[in-house]
mmCIF file of C-alpha atoms and ligand atoms in Angstrom:
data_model
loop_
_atom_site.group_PDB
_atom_site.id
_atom_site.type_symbol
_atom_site.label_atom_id
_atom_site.label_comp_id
_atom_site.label_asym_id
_atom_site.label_seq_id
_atom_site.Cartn_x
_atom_site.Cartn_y
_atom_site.Cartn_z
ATOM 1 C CA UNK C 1 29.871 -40.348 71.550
ATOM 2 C CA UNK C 2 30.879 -38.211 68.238
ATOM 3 C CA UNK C 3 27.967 -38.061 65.988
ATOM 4 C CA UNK C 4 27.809 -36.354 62.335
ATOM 5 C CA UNK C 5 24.832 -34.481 61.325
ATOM 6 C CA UNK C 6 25.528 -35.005 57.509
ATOM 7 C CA UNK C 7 22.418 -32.435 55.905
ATOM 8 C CA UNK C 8 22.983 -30.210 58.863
ATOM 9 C CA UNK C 9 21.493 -27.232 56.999
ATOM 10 C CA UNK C 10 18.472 -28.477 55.451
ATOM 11 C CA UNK C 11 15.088 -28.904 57.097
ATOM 12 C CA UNK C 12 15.646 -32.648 58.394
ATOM 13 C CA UNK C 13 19.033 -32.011 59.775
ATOM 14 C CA UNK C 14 17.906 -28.486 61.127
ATOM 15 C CA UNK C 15 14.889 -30.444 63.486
ATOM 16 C CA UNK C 16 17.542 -33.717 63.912
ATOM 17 C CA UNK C 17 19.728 -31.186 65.560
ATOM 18 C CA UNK C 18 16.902 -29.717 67.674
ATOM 19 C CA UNK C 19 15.367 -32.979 68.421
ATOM 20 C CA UNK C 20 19.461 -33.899 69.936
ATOM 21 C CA UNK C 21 19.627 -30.877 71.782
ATOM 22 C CA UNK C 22 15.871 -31.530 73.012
ATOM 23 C CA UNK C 23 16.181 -35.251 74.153
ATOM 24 C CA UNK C 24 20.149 -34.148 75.688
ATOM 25 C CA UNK C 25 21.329 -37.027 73.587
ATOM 26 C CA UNK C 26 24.507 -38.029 75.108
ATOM 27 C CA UNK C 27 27.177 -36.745 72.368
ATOM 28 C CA UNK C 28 30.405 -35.193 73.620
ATOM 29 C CA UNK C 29 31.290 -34.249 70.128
ATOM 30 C CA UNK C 30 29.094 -32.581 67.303
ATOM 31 C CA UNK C 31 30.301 -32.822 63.416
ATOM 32 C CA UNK C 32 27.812 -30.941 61.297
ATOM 33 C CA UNK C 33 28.423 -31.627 57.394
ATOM 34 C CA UNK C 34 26.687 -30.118 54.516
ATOM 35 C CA UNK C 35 27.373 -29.350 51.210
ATOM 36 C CA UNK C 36 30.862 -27.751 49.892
ATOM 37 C CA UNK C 37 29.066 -24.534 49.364
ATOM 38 C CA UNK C 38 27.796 -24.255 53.156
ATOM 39 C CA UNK C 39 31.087 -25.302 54.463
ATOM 40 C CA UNK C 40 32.754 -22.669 57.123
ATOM 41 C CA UNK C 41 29.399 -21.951 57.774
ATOM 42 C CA UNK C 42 28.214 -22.433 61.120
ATOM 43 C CA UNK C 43 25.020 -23.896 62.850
ATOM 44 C CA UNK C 44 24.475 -23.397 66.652
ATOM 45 C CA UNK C 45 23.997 -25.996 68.911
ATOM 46 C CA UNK C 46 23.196 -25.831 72.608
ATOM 47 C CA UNK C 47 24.591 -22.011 72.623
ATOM 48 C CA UNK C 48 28.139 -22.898 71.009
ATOM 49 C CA UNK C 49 28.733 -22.432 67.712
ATOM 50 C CA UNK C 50 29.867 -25.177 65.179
ATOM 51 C CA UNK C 51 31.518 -25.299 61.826
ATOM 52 C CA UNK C 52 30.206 -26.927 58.910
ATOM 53 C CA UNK C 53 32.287 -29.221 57.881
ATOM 54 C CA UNK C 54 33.035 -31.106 54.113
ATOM 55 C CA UNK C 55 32.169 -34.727 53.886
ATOM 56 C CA UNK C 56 35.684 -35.931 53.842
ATOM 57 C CA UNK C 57 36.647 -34.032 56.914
ATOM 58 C CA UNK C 58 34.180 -35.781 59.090
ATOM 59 C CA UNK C 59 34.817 -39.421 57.537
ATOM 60 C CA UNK C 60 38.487 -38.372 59.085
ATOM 61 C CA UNK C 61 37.099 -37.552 62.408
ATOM 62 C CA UNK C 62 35.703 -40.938 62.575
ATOM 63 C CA UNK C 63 32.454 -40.416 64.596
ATOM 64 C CA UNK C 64 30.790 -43.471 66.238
ATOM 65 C CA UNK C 65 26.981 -42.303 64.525
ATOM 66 C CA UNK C 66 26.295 -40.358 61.835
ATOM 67 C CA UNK C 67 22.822 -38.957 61.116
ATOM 68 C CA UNK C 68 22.122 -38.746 57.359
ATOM 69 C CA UNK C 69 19.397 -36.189 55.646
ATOM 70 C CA UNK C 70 21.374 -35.752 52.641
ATOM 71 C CA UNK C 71 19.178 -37.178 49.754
ATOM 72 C CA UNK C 72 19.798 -40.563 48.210
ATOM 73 C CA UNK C 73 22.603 -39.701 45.684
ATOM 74 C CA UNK C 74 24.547 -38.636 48.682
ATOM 75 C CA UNK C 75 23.736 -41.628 51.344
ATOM 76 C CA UNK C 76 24.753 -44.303 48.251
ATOM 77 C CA UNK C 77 27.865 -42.281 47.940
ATOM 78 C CA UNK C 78 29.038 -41.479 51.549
ATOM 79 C CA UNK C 79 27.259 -43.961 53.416
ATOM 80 C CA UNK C 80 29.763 -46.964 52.839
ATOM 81 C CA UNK C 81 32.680 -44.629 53.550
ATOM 82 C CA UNK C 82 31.547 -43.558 56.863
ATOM 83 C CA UNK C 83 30.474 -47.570 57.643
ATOM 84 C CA UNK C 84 34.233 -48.303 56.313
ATOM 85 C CA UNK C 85 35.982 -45.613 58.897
ATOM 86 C CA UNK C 86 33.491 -47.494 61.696
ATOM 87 C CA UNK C 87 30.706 -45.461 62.279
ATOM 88 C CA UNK C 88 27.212 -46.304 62.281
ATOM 89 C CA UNK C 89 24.994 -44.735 59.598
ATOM 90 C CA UNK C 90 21.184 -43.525 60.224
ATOM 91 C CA UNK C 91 20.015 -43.037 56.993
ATOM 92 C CA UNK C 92 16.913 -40.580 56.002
ATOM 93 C CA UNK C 93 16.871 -41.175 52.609
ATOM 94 C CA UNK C 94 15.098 -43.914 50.641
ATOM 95 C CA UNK C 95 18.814 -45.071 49.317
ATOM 96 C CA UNK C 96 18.961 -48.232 51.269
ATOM 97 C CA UNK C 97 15.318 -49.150 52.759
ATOM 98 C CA UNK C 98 14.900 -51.852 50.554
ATOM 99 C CA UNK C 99 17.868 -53.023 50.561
ATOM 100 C CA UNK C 100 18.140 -57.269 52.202
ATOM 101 C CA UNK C 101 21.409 -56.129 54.433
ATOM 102 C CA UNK C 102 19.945 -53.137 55.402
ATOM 103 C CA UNK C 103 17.300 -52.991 58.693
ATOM 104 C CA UNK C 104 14.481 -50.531 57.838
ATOM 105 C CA UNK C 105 13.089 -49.602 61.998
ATOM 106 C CA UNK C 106 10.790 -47.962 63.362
ATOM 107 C CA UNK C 107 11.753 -48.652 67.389
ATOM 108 C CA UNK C 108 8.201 -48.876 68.666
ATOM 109 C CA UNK C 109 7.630 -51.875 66.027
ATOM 110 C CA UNK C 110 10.863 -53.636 65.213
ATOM 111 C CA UNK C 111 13.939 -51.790 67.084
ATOM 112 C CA UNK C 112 14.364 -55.287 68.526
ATOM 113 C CA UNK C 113 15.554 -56.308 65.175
ATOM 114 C CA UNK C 114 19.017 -54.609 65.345
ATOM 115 C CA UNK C 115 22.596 -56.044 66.290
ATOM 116 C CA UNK C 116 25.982 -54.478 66.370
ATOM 117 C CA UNK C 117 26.413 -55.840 62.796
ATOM 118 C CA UNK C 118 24.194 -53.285 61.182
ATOM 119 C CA UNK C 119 26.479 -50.412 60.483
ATOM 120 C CA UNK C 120 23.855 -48.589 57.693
ATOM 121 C CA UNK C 121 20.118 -48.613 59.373
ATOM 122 C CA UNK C 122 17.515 -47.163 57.069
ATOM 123 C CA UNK C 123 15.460 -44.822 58.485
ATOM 124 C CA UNK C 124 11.536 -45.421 56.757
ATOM 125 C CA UNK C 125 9.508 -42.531 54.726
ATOM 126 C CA UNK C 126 7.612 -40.092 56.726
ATOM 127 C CA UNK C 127 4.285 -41.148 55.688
ATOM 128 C CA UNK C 128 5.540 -45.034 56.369
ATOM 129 C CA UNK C 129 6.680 -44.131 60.074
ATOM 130 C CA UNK C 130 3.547 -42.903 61.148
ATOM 131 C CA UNK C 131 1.043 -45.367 59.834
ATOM 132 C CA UNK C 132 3.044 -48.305 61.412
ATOM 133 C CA UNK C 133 3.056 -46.916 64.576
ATOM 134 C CA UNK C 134 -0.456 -47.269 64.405
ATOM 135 C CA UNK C 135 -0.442 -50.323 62.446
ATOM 136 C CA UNK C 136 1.542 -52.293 64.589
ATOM 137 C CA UNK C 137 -0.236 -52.655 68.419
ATOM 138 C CA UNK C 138 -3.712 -53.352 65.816
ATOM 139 C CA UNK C 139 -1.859 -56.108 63.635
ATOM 140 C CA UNK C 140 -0.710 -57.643 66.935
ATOM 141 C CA UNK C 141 -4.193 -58.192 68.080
ATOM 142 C CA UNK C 142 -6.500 -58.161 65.566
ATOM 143 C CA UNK C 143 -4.394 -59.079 62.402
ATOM 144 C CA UNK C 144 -4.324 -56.534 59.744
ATOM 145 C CA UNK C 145 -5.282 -58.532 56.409
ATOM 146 C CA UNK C 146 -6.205 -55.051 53.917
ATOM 147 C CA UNK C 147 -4.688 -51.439 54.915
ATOM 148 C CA UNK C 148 -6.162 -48.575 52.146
ATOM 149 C CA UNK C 149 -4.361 -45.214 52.487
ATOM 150 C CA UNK C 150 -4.449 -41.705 51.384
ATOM 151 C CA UNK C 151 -2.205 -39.070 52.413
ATOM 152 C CA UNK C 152 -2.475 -35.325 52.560
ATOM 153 C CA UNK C 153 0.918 -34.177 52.944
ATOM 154 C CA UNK C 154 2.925 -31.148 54.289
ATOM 155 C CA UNK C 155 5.352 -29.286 51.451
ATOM 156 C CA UNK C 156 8.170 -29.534 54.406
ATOM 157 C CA UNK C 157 8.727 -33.089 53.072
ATOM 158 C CA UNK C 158 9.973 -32.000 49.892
ATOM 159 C CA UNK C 159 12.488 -29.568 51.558
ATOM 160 C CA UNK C 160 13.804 -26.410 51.759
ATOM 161 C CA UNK C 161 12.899 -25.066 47.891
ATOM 162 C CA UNK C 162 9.342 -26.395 48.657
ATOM 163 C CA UNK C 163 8.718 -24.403 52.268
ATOM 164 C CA UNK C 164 9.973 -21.128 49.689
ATOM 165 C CA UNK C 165 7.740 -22.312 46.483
ATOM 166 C CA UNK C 166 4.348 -22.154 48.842
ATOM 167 C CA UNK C 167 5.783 -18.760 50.364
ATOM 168 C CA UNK C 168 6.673 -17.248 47.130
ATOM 169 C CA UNK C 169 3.542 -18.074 46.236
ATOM 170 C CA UNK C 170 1.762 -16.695 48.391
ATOM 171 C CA UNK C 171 3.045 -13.315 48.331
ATOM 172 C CA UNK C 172 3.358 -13.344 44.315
ATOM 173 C CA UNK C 173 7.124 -13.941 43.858
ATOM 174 C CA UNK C 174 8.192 -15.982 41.078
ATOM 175 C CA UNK C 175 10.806 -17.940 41.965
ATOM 176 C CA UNK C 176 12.502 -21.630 41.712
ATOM 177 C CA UNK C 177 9.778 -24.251 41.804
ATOM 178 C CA UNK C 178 10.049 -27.822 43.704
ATOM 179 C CA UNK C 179 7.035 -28.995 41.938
ATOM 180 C CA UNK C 180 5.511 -28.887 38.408
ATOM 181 C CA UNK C 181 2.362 -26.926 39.485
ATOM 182 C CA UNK C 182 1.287 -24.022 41.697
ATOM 183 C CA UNK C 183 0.928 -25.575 45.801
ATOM 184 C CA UNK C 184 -0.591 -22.835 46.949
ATOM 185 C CA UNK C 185 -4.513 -23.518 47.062
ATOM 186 C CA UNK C 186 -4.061 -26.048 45.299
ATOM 187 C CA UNK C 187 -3.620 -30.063 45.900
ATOM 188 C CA UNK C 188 -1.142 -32.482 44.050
ATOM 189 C CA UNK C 189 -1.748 -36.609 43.703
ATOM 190 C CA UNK C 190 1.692 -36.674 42.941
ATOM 191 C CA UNK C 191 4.324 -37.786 45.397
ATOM 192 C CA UNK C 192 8.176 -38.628 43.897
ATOM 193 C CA UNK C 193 8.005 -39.968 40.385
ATOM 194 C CA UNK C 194 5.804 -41.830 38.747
ATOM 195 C CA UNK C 195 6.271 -45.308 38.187
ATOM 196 C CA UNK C 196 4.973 -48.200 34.825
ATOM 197 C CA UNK C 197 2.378 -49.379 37.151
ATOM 198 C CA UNK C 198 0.872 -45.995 37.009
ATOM 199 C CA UNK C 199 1.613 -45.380 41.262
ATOM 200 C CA UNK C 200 3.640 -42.903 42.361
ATOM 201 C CA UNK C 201 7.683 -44.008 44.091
ATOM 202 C CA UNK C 202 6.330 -42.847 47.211
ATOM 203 C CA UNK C 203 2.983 -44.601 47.438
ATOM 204 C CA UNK C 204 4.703 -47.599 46.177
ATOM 205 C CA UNK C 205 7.302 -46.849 49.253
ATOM 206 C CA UNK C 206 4.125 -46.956 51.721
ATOM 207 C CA UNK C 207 3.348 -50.053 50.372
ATOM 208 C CA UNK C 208 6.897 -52.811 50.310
ATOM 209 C CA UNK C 209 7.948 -50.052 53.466
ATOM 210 C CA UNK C 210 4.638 -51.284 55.505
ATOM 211 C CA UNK C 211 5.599 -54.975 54.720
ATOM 212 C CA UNK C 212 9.341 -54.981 55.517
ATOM 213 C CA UNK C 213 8.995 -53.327 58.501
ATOM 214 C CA UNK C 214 6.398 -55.178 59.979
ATOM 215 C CA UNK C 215 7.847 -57.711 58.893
ATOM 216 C CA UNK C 216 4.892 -59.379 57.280
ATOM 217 C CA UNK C 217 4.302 -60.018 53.378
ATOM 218 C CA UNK C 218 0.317 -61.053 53.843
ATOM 219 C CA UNK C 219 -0.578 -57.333 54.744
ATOM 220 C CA UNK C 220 -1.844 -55.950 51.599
ATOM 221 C CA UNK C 221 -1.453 -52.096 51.249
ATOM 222 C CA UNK C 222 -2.460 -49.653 48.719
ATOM 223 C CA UNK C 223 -1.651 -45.923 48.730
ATOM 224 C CA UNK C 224 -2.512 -42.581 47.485
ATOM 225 C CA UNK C 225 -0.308 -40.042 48.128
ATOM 226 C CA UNK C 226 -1.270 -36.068 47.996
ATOM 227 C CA UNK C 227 0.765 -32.919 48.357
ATOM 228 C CA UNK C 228 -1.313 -30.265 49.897
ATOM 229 C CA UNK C 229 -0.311 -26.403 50.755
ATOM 230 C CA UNK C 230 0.326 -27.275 54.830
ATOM 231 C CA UNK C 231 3.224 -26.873 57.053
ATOM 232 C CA UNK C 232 2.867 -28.447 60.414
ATOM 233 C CA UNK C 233 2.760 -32.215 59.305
ATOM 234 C CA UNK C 234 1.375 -35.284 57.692
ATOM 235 C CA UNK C 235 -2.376 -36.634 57.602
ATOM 236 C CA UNK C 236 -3.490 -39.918 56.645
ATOM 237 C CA UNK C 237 -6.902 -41.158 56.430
ATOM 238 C CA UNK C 238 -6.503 -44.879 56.446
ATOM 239 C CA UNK C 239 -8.742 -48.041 56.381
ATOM 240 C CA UNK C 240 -7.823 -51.289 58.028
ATOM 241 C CA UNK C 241 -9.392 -54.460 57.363
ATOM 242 C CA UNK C 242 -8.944 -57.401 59.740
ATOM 243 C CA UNK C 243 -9.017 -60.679 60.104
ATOM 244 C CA UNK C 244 -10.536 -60.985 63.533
ATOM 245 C CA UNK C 245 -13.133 -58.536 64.399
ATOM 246 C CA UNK C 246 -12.572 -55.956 67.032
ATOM 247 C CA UNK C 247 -14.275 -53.596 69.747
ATOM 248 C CA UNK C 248 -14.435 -49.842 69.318
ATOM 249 C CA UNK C 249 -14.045 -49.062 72.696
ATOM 250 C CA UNK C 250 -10.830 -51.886 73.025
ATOM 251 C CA UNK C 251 -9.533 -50.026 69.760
ATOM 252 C CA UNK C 252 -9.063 -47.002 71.545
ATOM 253 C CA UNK C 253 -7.764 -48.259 74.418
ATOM 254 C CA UNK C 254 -5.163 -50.425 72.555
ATOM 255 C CA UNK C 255 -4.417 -46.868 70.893
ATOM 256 C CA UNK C 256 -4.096 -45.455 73.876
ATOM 257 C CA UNK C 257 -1.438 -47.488 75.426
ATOM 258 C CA UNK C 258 0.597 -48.324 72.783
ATOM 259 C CA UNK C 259 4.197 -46.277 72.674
ATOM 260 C CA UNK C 260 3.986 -42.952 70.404
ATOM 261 C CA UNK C 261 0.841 -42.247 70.285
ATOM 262 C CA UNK C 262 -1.540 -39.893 71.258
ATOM 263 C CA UNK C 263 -5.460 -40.470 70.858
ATOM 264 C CA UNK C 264 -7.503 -37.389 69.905
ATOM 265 C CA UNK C 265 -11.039 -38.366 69.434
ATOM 266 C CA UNK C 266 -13.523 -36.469 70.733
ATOM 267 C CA UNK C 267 -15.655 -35.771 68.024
ATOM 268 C CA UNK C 268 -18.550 -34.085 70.321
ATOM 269 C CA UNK C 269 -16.307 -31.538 71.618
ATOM 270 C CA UNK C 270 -14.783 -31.213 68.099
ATOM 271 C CA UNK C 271 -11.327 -33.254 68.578
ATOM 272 C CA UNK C 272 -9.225 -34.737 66.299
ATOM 273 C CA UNK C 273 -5.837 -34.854 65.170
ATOM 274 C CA UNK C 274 -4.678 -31.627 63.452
ATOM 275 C CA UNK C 275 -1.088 -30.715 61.348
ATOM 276 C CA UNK C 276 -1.431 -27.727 63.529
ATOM 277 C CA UNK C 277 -1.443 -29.801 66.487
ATOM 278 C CA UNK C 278 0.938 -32.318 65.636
ATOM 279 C CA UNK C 279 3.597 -29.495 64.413
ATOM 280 C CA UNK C 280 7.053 -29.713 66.614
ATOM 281 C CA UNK C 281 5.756 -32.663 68.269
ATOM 282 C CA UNK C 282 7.232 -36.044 68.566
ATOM 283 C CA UNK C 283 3.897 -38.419 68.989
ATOM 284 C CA UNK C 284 1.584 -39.405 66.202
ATOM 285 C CA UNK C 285 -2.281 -38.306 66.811
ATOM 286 C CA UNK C 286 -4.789 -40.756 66.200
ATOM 287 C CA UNK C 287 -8.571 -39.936 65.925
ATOM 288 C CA UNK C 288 -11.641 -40.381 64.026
ATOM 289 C CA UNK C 289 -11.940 -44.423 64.573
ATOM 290 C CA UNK C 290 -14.886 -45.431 63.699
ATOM 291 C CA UNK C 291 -15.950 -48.797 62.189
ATOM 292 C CA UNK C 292 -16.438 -48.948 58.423
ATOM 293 C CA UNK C 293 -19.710 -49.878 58.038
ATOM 294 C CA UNK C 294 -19.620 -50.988 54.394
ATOM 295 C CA UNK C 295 -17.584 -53.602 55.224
ATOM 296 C CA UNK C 296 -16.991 -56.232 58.163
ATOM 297 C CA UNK C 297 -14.300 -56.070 60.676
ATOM 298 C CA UNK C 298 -13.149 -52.745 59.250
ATOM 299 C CA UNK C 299 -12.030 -49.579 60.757
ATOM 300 C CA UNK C 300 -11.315 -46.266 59.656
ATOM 301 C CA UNK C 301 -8.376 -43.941 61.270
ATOM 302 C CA UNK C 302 -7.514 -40.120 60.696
ATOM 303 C CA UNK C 303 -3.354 -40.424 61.804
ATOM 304 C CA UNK C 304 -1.036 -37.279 61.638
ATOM 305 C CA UNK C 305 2.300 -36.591 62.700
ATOM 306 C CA UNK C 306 5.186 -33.798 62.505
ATOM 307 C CA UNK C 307 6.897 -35.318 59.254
ATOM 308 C CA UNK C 308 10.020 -33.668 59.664
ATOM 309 C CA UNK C 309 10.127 -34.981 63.745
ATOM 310 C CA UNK C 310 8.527 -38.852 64.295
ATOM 311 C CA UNK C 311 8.503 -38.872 60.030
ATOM 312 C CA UNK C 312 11.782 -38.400 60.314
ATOM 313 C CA UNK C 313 14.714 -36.455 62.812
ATOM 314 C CA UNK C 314 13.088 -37.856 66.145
ATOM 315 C CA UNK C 315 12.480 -41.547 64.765
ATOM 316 C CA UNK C 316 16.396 -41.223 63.349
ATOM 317 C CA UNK C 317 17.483 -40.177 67.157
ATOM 318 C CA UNK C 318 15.227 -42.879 68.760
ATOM 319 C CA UNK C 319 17.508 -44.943 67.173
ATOM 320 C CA UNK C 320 20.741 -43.888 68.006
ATOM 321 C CA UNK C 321 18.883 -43.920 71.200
ATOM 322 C CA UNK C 322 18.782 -47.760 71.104
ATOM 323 C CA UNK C 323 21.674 -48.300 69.948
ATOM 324 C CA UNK C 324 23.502 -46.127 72.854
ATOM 325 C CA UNK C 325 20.693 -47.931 75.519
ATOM 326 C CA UNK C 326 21.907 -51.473 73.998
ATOM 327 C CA UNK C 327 25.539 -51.111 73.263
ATOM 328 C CA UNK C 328 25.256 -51.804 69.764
ATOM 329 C CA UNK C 329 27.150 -48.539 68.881
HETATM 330 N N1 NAP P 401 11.511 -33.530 54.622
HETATM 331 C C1 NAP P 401 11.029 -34.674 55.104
HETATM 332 O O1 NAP P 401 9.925 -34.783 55.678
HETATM 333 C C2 NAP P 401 11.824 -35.919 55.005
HETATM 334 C C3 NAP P 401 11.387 -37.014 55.683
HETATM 335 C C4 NAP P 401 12.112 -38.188 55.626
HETATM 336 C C5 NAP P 401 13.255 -38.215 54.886
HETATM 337 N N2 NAP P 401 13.685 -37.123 54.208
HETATM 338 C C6 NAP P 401 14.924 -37.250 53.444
HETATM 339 O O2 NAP P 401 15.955 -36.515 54.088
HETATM 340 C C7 NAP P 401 16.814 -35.961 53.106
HETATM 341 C C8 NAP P 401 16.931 -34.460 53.284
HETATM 342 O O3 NAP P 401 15.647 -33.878 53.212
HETATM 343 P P1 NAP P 401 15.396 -32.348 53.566
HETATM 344 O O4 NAP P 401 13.938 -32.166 53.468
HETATM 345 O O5 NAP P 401 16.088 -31.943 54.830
HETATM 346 O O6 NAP P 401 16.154 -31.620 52.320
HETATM 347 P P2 NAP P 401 16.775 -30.179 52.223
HETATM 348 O O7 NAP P 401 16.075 -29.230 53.120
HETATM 349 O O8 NAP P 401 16.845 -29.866 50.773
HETATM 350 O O9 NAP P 401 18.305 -30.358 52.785
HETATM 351 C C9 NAP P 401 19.282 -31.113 52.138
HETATM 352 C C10 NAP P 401 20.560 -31.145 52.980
HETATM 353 O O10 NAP P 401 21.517 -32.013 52.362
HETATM 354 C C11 NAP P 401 22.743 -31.305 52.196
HETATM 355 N N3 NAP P 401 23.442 -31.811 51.012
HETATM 356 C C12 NAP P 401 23.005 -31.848 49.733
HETATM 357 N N4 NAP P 401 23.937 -32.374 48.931
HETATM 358 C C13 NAP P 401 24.993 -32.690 49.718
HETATM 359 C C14 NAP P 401 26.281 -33.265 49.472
HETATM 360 N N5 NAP P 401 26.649 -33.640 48.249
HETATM 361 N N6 NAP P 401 27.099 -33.434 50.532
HETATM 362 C C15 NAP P 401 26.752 -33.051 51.769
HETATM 363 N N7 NAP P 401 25.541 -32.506 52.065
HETATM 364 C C16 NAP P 401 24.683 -32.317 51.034
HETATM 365 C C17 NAP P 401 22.328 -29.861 52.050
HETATM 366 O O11 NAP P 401 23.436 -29.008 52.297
HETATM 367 P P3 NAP P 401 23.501 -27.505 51.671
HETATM 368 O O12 NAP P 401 22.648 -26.641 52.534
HETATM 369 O O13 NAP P 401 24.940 -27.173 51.782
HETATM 370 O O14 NAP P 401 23.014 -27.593 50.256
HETATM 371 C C18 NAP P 401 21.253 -29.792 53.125
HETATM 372 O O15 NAP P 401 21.853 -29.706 54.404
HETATM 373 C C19 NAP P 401 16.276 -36.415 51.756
HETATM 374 O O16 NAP P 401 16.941 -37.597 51.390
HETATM 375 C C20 NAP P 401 14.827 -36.692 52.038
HETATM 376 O O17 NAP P 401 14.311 -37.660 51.156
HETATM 377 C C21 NAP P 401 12.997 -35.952 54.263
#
């Protein structure tokens, strides 16, 4: 199995190679590509070293996957070359997600929806990934008919110039800037661009994202989504109205034995889901579930998860994973 890391260097394709080396993914060849200016560089990877190598280079080298955390610009660009040389594309980006041909998967809701046809697979937004884990085992039981969502998100899923903004920051360096205001102690509800509706790209992304990959129009979602100065992951306080009512004690157990997740809710002893907690980690937390009580058959959920590993690296290998496990690849 030859697989291209394509975004090698940047933060993504930094954890997507540790989440590889981590889960011993089966690859007998590694093909790291970045941009010209970091090519001859070299990342290391289980102990051995590896060039960096240009885009064009690796199309030649024809790898059966390729693992892209390139930005959008890049995936439109290079994506249909590497499909044309016969390799199967994991895309990070948001280039393709909404795109008919194109499978948008999460594997513990809808990996089931792949075949050996689909030769670009979009890989969903960070903030998407980890509310439909959660989404999904509740949908399938109770039926979701209302999902309200705020996020409170790490700088690491803006990127490397983001991670330095915050630092700079913090020890008074003026330097480039990711963002149009100060992070540090300070919160943004601004998340991509703004779009004519007056939502942001990326709350708008939380919202067709939910529906395509659960692959269910009648959920109605609305987002707010909030940069905050934190490293270690995403939080998401979300409320879920249903159609059929539910058990507190079920919810939790349902939680608790669905793939993915973890359940952190032990409010006496001072539990719940932390960024700090979640950081390096490939589960999403749950905690705080508790029933709305302004409204009926309602619940309210505090989720968080590593963005840059189930939001997006580990849910990219899982993938692959499947792919390998099914012989689609
Ligand atoms: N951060 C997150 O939580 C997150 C989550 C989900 C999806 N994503 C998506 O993943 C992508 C990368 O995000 P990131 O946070 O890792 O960004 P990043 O830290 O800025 O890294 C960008 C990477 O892309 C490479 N690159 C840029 N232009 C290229 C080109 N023309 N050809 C080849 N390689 C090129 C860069 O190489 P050089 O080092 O040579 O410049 C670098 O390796 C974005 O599309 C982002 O939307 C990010």
């Amino acid at each position: 199995m030859k697989v291209a890391v394509v975004g090698a260097t940047g933060l993504v394709g930094t954890v997507m190679l540790k989440v590889l080396e981590e889960r011993n993914f089966p690859l007998t060849e590694l093909i790291p590509v970045a941009s010209e200016k970091s090519v001859g560089k070299e990342i290391t990877f289980k102990g051995k070293k590896f060039p960096i190598v240009s885009m064009d280079t690796a199309i030649g080298m024809r790898p059966d996957i390729a693992l892209f955390s390139a930005g959008g610009n890049t995936s439109l660009e290079h994506a249909p070359r590497f499909k044309e040389a016969g390799t199967t594309v994991i895309d990070n980006s948001s280039a393709w997600r909404m795109d008919p041909t194109v499978k948008l998967i999460v594997p513990e809701v809808n990996a089931h929806e792949l075949s050996i046809d689909n030769k670009i697979i979009a890989n969903p937004n960070c903030s998407t990934i980890q509310m439909v884990v959660v989404l999904k085992p509740l949908h399938d039981k109770y039926k979701i008919k209302r999902v309200v969502v705020s996020t409170y998100q790490s700088v690491t899923g803006t990127g490397v110039k983001a991670v330095e903004q915050l630092m700079n920051e913090r020890k008074g360096i003026d330097g480039p800037k990711a963002y149009p205001y100060e992070i540090d102690l300070n919160v943004l509800p601004h998340i991509d661009v703004f779009m004519e509706n007056g939502y942001t790209k990326e709350e708008m992304k939380m919202v067709k994202e939910t529906n395509k990959i659960m692959s269910d129009d009648s959920i109605k979602v609305t987002a707010t989504t909030v940069r905050i100065p934190v490293m270690g992951g995403h939080s998401e306080s979300v409320n879920i109205e249903f159609e059929n009512d539910f058990d507190l004690a079920e919810v939790r157990s349902i939680l608790e034995e669905s793939p993915g997740i973890i359940v952190v809710d032990d409010v006496a002893n001072l539990k719940y889901p932390m960024p700090k907690d979640a950081h390096e980690k490939d589960e999403v937390f749950v905690g705080r579930i508790r029933r709305d009580e302004s409204a009926p058959k309602a619940l309210n959920l505090w989720i968080v998860a590593d963005n840059l590993r189930k939001g997006a690296a580990t849910n990219a290998v899982q993938i692959a994973e499947y792919l390998i496990q099914k012989e689609l690849v």
